[in-house]
Amino acid sequence: MGILYVVATPIGNLEDITFRAIRTLKEVDLIAAEDTRQTLKLLNHYEITKPLISMHRHNEEEKSNSIIEKLKNGENIAIVSDAGTPGISDPGEILIKQAIENNIKVIPIPGACAMINALICSGLDTSNFEFLGFLPLNKKLRKEKLNEIEKITKTCILYEAPHKLKNTLIDLKNIIGDRQIVLARELTKIHEEFIRKNIDELIEISESLKGEFVIIIEANKIEKNENELNKLSLEEHYKFYEVSGLTKKEIIKQIAKDRKVNKNEIYTHFL
Ligand code: SAM
């Protein structure tokens, strides 16, 4: 039985690849690549000569079957995508699942990933985040996803294609309002920058911005505060509003709203 290596490659700067990734690419029997021309540039740069087969999102299922057969026959295979970590908004998931089902060992070879590097330098909360990949193009699914983002009490991370950036920012503004957004542009490349402006300013400049982007959105803090309050006992919840000077009636109304229950329920508790 061979081993399947999931190898991360650079997202721009060719130096962002580990010694272990290069050794692995040199040692495997075969490399499954998203776009073989793209991977060839990387292999040429590191003077690696290796047979390549193409496996992209339109043929992953079909190609996975033949790759699994090769692994069963003892070949060691690396999977790479055009940039970054396979399986993260890139092919890989189907093949990896099949390998696991067939008791084939799967080994990650860590490296660059746009969303992690965007997040760590965004200045937003890194302790609790949600990666959502690309927003759906289908109108209904897109609306559902945007509504979901509106409620998420964690930092949200999105990928977006350059020509769709403006539309996506407008959609975000309509749903989440003026929450802080950071654009991580051209990570690891010459024109790398983190753009921290309010959403209207971002929309205004978005058409003049070139390159690749990660969109990082501040957590919904209002919902987060409400969730925190709902973990308190009713008495503690009451005290929280009492110290801010609300009347008994106002406090009961607010608690009922936070907890999404009828205000009579709260009123009865405090009788
Ligand atoms: N698998 C990749 C990874 O590990 O990050 C992501 C591949 S996905 C098809 C491509 C998207 O990732 C781009 O549309 C962009 O949102 C983001 N991306 C990739 N490279 C980037 C870079 N150098 N700077 C900013 N965003 C990048």
Coordinates of C-alpha atoms in Angstrom, one line a residue, residues 18 29 33 41 43 46 60 65 68 75 91 103 125 149 155 159 165 176 189 216 236 240 248 250 254 262 267:
T18 CA 9.0 23.7 3.3
D29 CA 6.2 8.2 -7.7
A33 CA -1.9 18.4 -9.7
K41 CA 6.5 26.0 -12.9
L43 CA 8.8 21.8 -10.1
Y46 CA 13.1 23.5 -7.6
E60 CA -11.8 14.6 -9.1
N65 CA -10.6 6.0 -8.5
I68 CA -6.6 4.9 -5.4
E75 CA 2.8 3.8 -5.5
P91 CA -9.6 19.7 -5.0
N103 CA -7.2 2.3 4.6
D125 CA -10.2 38.0 16.8
I149 CA -22.8 35.4 8.3
T155 CA -14.6 36.3 12.8
Y159 CA -12.4 33.9 -0.5
L165 CA -15.1 41.7 -5.1
I176 CA -24.2 43.1 7.9
K189 CA 3.5 38.8 -3.3
I216 CA -12.1 39.0 6.8
E236 CA -27.6 38.0 37.0
F240 CA -26.7 43.6 34.3
K248 CA -38.1 47.0 35.9
E250 CA -37.7 47.8 30.5
Q254 CA -35.0 43.4 27.3
N262 CA -42.5 35.8 26.0
Y267 CA -42.3 38.8 34.6

